[in-house]
Coordinates of C-alpha atoms and ligand atoms in Angstrom, one line a residue:
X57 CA 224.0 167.5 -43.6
X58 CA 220.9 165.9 -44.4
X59 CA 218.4 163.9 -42.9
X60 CA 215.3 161.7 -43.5
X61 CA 211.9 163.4 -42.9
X62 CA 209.5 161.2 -42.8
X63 CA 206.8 164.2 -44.4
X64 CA 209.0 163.9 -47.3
X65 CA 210.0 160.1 -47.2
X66 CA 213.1 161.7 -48.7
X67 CA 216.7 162.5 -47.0
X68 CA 216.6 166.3 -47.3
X69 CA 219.3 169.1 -46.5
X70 CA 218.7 170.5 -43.4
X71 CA 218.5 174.3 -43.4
X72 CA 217.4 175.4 -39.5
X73 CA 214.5 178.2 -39.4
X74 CA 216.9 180.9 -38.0
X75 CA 220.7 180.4 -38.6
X76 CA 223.0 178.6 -36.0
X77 CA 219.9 177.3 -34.1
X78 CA 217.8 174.1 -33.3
X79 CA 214.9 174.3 -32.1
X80 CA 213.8 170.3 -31.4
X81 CA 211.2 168.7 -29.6
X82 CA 210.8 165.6 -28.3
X83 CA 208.0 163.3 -27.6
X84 CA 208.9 161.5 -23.8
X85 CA 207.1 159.2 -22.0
X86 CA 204.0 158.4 -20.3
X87 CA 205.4 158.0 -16.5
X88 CA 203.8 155.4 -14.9
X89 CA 206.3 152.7 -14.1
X90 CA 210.1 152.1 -15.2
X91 CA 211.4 153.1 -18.4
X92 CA 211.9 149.9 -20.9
X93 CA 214.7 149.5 -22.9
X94 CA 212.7 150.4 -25.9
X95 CA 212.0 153.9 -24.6
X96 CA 215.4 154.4 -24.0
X97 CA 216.0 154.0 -28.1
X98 CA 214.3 157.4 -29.0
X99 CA 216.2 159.0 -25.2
X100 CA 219.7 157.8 -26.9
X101 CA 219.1 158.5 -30.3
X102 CA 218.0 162.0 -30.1
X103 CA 220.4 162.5 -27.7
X104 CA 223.1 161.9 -30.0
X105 CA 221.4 163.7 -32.6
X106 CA 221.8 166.9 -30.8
X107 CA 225.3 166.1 -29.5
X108 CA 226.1 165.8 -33.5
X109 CA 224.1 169.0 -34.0
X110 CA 226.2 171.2 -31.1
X111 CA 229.6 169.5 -32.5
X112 CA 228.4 171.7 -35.6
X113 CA 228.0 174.4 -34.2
X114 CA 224.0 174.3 -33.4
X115 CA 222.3 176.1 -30.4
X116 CA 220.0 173.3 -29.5
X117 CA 216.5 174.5 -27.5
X118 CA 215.7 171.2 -26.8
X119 CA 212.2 170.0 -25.3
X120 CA 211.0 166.4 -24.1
X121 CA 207.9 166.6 -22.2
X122 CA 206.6 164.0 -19.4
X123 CA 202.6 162.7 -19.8
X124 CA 201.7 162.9 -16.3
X125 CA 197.9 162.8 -16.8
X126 CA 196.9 159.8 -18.3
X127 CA 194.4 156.3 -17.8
X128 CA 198.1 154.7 -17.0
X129 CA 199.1 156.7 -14.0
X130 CA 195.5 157.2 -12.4
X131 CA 194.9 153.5 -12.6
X132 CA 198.4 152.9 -10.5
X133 CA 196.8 155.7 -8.4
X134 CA 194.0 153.9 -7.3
X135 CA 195.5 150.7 -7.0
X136 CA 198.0 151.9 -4.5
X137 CA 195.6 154.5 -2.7
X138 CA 197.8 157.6 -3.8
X139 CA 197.4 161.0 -5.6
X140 CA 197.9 160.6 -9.5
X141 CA 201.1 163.9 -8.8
X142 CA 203.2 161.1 -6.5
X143 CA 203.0 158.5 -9.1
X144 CA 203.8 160.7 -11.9
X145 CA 206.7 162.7 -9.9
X146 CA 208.0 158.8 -8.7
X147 CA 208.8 157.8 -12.1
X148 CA 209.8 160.9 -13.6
X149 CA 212.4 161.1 -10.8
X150 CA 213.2 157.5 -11.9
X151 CA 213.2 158.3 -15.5
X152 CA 215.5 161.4 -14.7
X153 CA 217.8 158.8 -12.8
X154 CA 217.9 156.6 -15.8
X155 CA 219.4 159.2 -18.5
X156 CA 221.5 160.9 -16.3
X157 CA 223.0 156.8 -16.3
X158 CA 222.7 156.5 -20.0
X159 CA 224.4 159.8 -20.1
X160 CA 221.6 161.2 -21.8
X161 CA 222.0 165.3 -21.4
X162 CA 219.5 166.7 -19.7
X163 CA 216.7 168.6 -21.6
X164 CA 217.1 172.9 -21.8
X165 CA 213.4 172.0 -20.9
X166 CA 211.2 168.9 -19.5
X167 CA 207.5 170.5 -19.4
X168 CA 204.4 168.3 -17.7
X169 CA 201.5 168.2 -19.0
X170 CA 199.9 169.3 -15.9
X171 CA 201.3 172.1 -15.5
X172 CA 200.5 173.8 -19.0
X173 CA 196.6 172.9 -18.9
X174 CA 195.9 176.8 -19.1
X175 CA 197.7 176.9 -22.6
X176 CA 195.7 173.8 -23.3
X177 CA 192.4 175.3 -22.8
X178 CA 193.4 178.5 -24.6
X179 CA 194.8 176.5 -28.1
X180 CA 191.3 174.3 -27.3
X181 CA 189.4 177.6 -27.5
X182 CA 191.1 179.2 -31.4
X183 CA 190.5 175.9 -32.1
X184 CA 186.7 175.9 -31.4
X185 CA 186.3 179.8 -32.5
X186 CA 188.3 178.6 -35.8
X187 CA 185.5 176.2 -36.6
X188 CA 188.1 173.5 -36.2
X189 CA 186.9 171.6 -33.1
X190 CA 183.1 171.6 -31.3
X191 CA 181.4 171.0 -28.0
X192 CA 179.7 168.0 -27.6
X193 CA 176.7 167.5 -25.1
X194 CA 178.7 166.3 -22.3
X195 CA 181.1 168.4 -22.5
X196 CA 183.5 166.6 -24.2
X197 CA 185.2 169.1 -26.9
X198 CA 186.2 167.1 -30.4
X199 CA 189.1 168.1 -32.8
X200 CA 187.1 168.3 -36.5
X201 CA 189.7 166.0 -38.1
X202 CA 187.8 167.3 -41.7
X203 CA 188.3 170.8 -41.4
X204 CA 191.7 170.3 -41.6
X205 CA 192.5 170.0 -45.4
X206 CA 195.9 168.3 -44.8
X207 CA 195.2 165.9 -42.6
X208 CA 197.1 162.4 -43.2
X209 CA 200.0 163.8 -45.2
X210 CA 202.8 163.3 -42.5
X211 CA 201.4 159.5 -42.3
X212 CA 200.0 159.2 -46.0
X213 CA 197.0 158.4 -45.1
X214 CA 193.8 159.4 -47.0
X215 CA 190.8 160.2 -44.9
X216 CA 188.7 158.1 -47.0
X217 CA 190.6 154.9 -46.4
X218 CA 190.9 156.0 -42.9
X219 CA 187.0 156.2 -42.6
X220 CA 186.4 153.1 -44.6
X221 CA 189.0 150.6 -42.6
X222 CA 189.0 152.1 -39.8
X223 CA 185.0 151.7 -38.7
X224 CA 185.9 150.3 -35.0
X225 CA 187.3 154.1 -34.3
X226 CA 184.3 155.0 -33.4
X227 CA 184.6 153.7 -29.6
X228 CA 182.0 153.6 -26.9
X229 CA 181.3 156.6 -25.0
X230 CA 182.6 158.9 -28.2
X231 CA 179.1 158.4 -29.7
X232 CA 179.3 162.4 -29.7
X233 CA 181.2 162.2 -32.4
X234 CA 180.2 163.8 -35.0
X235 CA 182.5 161.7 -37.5
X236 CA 184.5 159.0 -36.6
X237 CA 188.0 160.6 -37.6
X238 CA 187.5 162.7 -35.0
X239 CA 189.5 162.8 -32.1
X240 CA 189.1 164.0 -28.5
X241 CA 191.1 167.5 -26.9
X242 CA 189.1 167.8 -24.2
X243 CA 187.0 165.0 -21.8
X244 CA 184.8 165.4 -18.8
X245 CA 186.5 163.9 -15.5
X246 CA 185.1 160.6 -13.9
X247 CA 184.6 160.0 -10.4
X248 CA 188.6 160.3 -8.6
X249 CA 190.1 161.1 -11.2
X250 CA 192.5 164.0 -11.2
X251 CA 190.8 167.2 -13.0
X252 CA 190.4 171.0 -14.0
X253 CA 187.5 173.6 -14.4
X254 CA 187.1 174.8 -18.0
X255 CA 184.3 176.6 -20.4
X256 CA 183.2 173.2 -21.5
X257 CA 183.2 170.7 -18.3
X258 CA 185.6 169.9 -15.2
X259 CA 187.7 167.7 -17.2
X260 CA 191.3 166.8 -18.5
X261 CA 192.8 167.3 -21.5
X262 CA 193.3 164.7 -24.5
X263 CA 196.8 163.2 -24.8
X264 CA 197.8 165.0 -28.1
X265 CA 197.2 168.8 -27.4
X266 CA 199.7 168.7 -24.7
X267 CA 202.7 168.1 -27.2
X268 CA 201.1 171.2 -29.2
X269 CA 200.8 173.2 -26.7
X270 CA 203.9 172.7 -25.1
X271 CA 206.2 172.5 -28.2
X272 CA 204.4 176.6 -29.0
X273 CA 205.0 177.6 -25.8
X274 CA 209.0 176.4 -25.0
X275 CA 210.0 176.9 -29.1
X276 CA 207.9 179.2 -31.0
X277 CA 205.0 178.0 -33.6
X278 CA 207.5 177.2 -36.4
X279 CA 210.1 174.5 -34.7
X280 CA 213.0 172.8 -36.8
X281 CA 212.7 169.0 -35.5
X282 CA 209.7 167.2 -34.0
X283 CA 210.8 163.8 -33.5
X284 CA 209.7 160.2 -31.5
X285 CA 209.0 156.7 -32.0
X286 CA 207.7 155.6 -35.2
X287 CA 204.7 154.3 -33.5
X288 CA 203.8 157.7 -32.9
X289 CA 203.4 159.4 -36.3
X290 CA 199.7 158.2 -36.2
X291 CA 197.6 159.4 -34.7
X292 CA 199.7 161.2 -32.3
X293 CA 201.7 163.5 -34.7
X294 CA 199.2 163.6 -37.5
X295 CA 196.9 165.0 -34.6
X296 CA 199.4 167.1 -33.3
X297 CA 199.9 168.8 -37.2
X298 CA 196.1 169.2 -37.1
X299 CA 195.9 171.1 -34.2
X300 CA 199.1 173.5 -34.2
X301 CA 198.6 174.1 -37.7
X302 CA 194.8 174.7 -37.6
X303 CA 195.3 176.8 -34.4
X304 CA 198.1 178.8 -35.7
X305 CA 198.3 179.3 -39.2
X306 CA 201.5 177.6 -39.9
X307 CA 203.5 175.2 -40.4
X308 CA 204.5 173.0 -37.4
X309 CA 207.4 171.4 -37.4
X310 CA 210.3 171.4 -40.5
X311 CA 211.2 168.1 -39.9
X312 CA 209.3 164.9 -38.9
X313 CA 212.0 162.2 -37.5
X314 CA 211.3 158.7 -36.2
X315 CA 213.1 155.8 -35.5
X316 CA 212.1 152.6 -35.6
X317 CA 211.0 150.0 -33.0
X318 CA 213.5 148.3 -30.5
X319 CA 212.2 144.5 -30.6
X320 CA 212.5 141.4 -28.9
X321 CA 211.9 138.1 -30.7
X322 CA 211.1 140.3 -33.5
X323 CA 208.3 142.1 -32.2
X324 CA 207.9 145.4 -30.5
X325 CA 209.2 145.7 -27.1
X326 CA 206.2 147.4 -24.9
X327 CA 204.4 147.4 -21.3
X328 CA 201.7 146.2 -22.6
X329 CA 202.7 143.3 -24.4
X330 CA 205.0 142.5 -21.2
X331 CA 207.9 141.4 -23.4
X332 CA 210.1 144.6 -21.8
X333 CA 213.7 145.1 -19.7
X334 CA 213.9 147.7 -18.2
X335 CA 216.9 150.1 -17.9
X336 CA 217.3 149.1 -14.2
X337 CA 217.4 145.8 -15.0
X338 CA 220.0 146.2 -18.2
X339 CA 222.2 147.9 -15.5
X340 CA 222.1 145.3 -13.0
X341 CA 224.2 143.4 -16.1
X342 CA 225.4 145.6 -18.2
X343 CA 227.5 149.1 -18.3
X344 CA 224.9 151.5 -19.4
X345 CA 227.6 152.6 -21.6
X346 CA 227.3 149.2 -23.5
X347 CA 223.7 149.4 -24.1
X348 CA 223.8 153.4 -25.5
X349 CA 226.8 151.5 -27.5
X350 CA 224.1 148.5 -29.0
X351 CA 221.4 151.0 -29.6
X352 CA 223.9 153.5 -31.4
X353 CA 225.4 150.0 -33.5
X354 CA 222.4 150.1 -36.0
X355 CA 220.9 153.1 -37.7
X356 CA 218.1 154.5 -36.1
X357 CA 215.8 153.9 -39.0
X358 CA 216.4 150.1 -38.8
X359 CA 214.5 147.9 -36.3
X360 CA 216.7 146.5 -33.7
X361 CA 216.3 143.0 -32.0
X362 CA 217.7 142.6 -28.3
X363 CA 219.5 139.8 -27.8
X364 CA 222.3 138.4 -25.4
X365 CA 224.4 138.4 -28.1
X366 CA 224.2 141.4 -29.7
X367 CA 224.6 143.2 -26.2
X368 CA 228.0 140.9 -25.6
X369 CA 229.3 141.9 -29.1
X370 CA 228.2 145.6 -27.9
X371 CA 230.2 145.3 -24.7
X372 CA 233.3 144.0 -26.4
X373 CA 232.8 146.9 -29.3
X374 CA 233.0 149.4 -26.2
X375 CA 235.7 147.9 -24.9
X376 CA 237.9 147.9 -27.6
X377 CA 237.5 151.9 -27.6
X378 CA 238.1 152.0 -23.6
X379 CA 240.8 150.2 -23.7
X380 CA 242.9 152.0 -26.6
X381 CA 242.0 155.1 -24.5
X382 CA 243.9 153.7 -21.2
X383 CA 246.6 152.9 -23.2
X384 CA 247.0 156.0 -24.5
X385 CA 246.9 157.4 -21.2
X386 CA 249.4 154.8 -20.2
X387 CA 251.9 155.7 -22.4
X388 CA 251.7 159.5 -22.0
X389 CA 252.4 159.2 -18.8
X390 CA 255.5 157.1 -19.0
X391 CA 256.6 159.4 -22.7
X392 CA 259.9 160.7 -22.9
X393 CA 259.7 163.4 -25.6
X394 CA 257.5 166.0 -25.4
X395 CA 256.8 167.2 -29.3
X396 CA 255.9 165.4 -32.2
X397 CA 258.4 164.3 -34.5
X398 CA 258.3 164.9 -38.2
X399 CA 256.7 161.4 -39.1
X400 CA 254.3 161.7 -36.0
X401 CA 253.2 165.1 -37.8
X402 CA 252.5 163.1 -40.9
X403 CA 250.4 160.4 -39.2
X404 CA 248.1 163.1 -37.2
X405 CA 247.6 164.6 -40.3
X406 CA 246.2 161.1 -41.7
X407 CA 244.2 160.4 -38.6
X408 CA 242.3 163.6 -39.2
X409 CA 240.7 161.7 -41.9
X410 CA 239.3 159.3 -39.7
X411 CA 237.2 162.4 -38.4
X412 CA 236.0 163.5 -41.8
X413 CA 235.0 159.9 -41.9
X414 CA 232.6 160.4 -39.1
X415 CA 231.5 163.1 -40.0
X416 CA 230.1 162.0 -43.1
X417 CA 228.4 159.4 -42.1
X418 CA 226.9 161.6 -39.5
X419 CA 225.8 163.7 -41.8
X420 CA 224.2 161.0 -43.9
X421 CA 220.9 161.1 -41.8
X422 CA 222.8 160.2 -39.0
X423 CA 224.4 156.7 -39.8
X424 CA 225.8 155.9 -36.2
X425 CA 226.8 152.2 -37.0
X426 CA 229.6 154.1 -39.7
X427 CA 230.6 156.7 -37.4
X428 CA 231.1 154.0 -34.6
X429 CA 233.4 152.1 -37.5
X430 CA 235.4 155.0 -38.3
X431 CA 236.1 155.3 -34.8
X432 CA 237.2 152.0 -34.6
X433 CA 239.4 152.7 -37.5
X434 CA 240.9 155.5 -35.5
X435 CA 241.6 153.3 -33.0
X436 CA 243.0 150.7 -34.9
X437 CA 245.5 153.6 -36.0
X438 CA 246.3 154.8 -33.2
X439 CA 246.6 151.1 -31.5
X440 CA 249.4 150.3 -34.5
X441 CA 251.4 153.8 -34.8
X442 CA 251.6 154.3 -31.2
X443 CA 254.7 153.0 -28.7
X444 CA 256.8 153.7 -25.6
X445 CA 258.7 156.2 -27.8
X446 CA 256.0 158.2 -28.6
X447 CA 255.6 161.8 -28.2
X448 CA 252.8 163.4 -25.4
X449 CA 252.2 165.7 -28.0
X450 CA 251.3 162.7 -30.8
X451 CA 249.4 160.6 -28.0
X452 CA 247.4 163.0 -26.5
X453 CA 246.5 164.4 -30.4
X454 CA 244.8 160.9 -30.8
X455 CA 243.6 160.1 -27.5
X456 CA 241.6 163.5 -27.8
X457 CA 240.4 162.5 -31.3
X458 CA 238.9 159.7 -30.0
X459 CA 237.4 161.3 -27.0
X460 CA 235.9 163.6 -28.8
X461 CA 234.6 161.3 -31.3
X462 CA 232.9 159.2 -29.0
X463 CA 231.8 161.8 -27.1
X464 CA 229.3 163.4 -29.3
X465 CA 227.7 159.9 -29.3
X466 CA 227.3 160.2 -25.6
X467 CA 230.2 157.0 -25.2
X468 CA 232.1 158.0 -22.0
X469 CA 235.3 155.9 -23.1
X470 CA 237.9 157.6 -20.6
X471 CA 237.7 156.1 -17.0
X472 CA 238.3 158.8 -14.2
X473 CA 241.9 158.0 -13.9
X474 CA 242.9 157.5 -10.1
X475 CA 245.2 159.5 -8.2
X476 CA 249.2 158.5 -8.0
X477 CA 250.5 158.1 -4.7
X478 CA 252.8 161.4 -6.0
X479 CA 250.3 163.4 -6.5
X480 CA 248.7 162.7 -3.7
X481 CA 251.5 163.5 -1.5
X482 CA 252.1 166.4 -3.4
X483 CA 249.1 167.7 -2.7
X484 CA 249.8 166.9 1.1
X485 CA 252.8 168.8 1.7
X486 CA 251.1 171.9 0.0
X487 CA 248.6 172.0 2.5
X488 CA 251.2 171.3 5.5
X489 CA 252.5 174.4 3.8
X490 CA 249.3 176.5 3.5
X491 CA 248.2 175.8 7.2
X492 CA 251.7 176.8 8.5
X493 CA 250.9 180.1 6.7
X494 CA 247.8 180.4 8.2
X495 CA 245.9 179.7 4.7
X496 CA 243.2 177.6 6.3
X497 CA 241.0 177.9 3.1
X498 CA 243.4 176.7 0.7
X499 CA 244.3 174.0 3.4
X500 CA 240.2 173.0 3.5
X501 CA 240.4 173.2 -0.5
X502 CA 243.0 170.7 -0.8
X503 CA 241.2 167.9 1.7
X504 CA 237.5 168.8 0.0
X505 CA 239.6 168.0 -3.3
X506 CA 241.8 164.8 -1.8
X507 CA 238.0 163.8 -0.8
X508 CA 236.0 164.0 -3.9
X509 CA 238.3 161.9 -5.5
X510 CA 238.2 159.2 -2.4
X511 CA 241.5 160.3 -0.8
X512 CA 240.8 160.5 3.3
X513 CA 243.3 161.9 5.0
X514 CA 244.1 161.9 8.9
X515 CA 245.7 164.7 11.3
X516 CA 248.1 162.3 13.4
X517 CA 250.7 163.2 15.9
X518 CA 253.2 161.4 13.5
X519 CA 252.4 163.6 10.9
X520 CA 249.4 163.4 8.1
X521 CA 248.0 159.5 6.9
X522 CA 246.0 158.9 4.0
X523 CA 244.0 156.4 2.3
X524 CA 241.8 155.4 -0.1
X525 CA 237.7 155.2 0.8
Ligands
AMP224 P1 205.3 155.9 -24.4 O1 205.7 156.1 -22.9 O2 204.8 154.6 -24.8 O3 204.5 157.1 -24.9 O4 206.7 156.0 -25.2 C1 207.7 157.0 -25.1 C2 208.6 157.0 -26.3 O5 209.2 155.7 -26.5 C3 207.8 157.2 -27.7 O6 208.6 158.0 -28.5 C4 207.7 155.8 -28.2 O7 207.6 155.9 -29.6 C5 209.0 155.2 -27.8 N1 208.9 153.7 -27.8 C6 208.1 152.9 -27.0 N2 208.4 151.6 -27.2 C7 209.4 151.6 -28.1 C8 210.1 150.5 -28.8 N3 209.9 149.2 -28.5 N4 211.1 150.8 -29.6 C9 211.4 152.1 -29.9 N5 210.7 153.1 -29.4 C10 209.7 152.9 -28.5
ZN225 ZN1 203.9 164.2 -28.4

């Protein structure tokens, strides 16, 4: 399997620190408002990165942490006369709400920076006893960006250039500084904003040490993935080798992965620049399915323009899959033979190639828009060499292929089939049975179960009524 690291610029294979296991982390997002489509392209993508890596056989630690500190959130603060917390807890609620829709699975862990400012202060501190970082007369504490040797090689940047271009760095009220590379870890609080006691002033901490610090803490020193936006390989990452590596002596992270931007009119979706959806809005139109379907259509590595009717072609893409899938289910229900035949046996055999298929364009730095095709290749197989005279055995073989397949892109492609009537009734007459025996739990068991699945049902003296909610 390999993948592109962007240290590198080079696809490499990837070997995991410690066999069988993943240890990833995730940049997430600042949470002061709705997420935007565009963050939801990193959410999906690395989503589906470890779905591919568990279908291998990975034990995935996966982190994403929420910013809840940040100019963002205590600006929305003020302006609606809160506490920063019930902003930042608002949206990430939201934001929980959103990839629980997009099917995104949720995180082994989701730390806030808030709550791991101790581990902050004591990674701020090596750092400072290293000779890495300084205190400046405020209090404000400075990472040393030229102590650190290595600095610019994950964005290929050479300090020199970065000094000579990059003048306007040096931004008011950093005049501390004591170069302008330098960037800040710790900053003294202003007047109602949210802050903590520390050696150096009552303050809060820098937006890049929280990634650090949290990534050490949940994964070890060494992790195997660090991945985000490409927007965030400088400064955020670069700072984020800087201080890890500086503080602990080692490498950071094996692999650096980023994918590109998710655009509109060709440029970059953001908040800032107001051109944004976001995934509350895309829902009010669209599946969420389809859109996890669009982003997953081109390769992550590729920039990817929103428009109408790229999501249309997305919905009928999706479709397609659905629908072979209820068909299949249609005829296995109505199948007369039970085993495959010895010509059905032939054609499973070929359809297993449709899975090596995927999986090598999976494991070509994961190309979704080819494993997407070899789906639809499988579909278009099964769609052709499937009939009334089928065997269960042959159709469920495919429909599970399929499932499977689209599963470890996070596609949900197999409605929640309703009950039949028969079933239903079924069900019915076992309970009549279990509360003439006296078997009230099983009898409750049966109308909890009639119930999740929107089956009411109705003691009358004619005898038990049902019905759809
Ligand atoms: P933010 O809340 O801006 O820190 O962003 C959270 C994540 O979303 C980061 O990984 C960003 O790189 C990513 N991101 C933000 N905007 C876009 C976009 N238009 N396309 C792709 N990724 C984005
Ligand atoms: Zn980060």
């Amino acid at each position: 399997m390999k993948l592109f690291n962007t240290m590198s610029r080079r696809k490499e294979e990837f070997v995991p620190l410690e066999e069988g296991k993943v240890r990833m982390y995730v940049c997430g997002p600042t949470v002061y408002n709705l997420i935007h489509i565009g963050n939801a392209r990193p959410m999906i993508i690395f989503d589906t990165v470890r779905r591919y890596l568990e279908y291998k056989g990975y034990e995935v630690n996966y982190v994403s942490n929420f910013t809840d500190v940040d100019d963002k959130i205590i600006k929305k603060a003020i302006e609606e006369g809160v506490e920063a917390s019930v902003i930042s807890e608002r949206y990430i609620a939201e934001c929980k709400k959103d990839m629980q829709a997009m099917n995104v699975k949720p995180a082994t862990t989701y730390p806030k920076a808030t709550e791991e400012i101790c581990g902050m202060l004591d990674m701020i501190g090596t750092l400072i006893e290293k000779g890495h970082a300084y205190v400046g007369e405020d209090g404000t504490v400075y990472f040393k960006t030229r102590s650190f040797k290595e600095y610019g090689k994950l964005s290929h940047k050479n300090l020199d250039d970065l000094q000579g271009g990059n003048r306007s760095l040096l931004v008011t009220g950093e005049d501390q500084k004591q170069d302008s590379l330098d960037f800040v870890l710790w900053k003294p609080k202003k007047d109602g904003e949210p802050y903590w006691e520390s050696p150096w002033c009552n303050g809060r901490p820098g937006w890049h040490i929280e990634c650090s610090v949290m990534s050490k803490k949940y994964l070890g020193e060494e992790i195997d993935i660090h991945a985000g936006g490409e927007d965030l390989v400088f400064p955020h990452h670069e700072n984020e080798i800087a201080q890890s590596e500086a503080a602990n002596g080692k490498p950071f992270a094996k692999y650096w992965m980023h994918n590109a931007f998710l655009n509109i009119d060709n440029r970059k979706m953001s908040k800032s620049a107001g051109n944004f959806f976001t995934v509350r809005d895309i829902s009010e139109k669209y599946d969420l399915q389809v859109l996890r379907f669009f982003m997953l259509s081109a390769h992550y590595r590729s920039p990817l323009n929103f428009s109408a009717e790229l999501m249309e072609a997305a919905r009928s893409g999706y479709e397609r899959i659905v629908t072979s899938v209820s068909n299949l289910n249609y005829l296995l229900e109505n199948a007369t033979s039970d085993t495959m035949s010895e010509d059905e046996k032939r054609l499973a055999e070929e359809a297993k190639g449709f899975e090596t298929k995927f999986d090598e364009a999976m494991d070509d730095d994961f190309n979704t828009a080819d494993a997407i095709s070899a789906i639809f290749e499988l579909v278009k197989f099964a769609n052709t060499n499937t009939n009334a005279e089928s065997s269960r055995e042959f159709l469920k073989t495919l429909k599970d292929e399929i499932v499977m397949l689209s599963d470890v892109c996070g596609l949900i492609v197999e409605k929640q089939q309703e009950m039949l009537d028969s079933d239903i009734e079924a069900l019915i007459e076992e309970r009549q049975v279990a509360r003439k025996a006296k078997n009230f739990q099983r009898a409750d068991e049966i109308r909890n179960e009639l119930l999740s699945k929107g089956i009411v049902l109705e003691d009358t003296r004619e005898g038990v009524k049902w019905k759809r909610a």
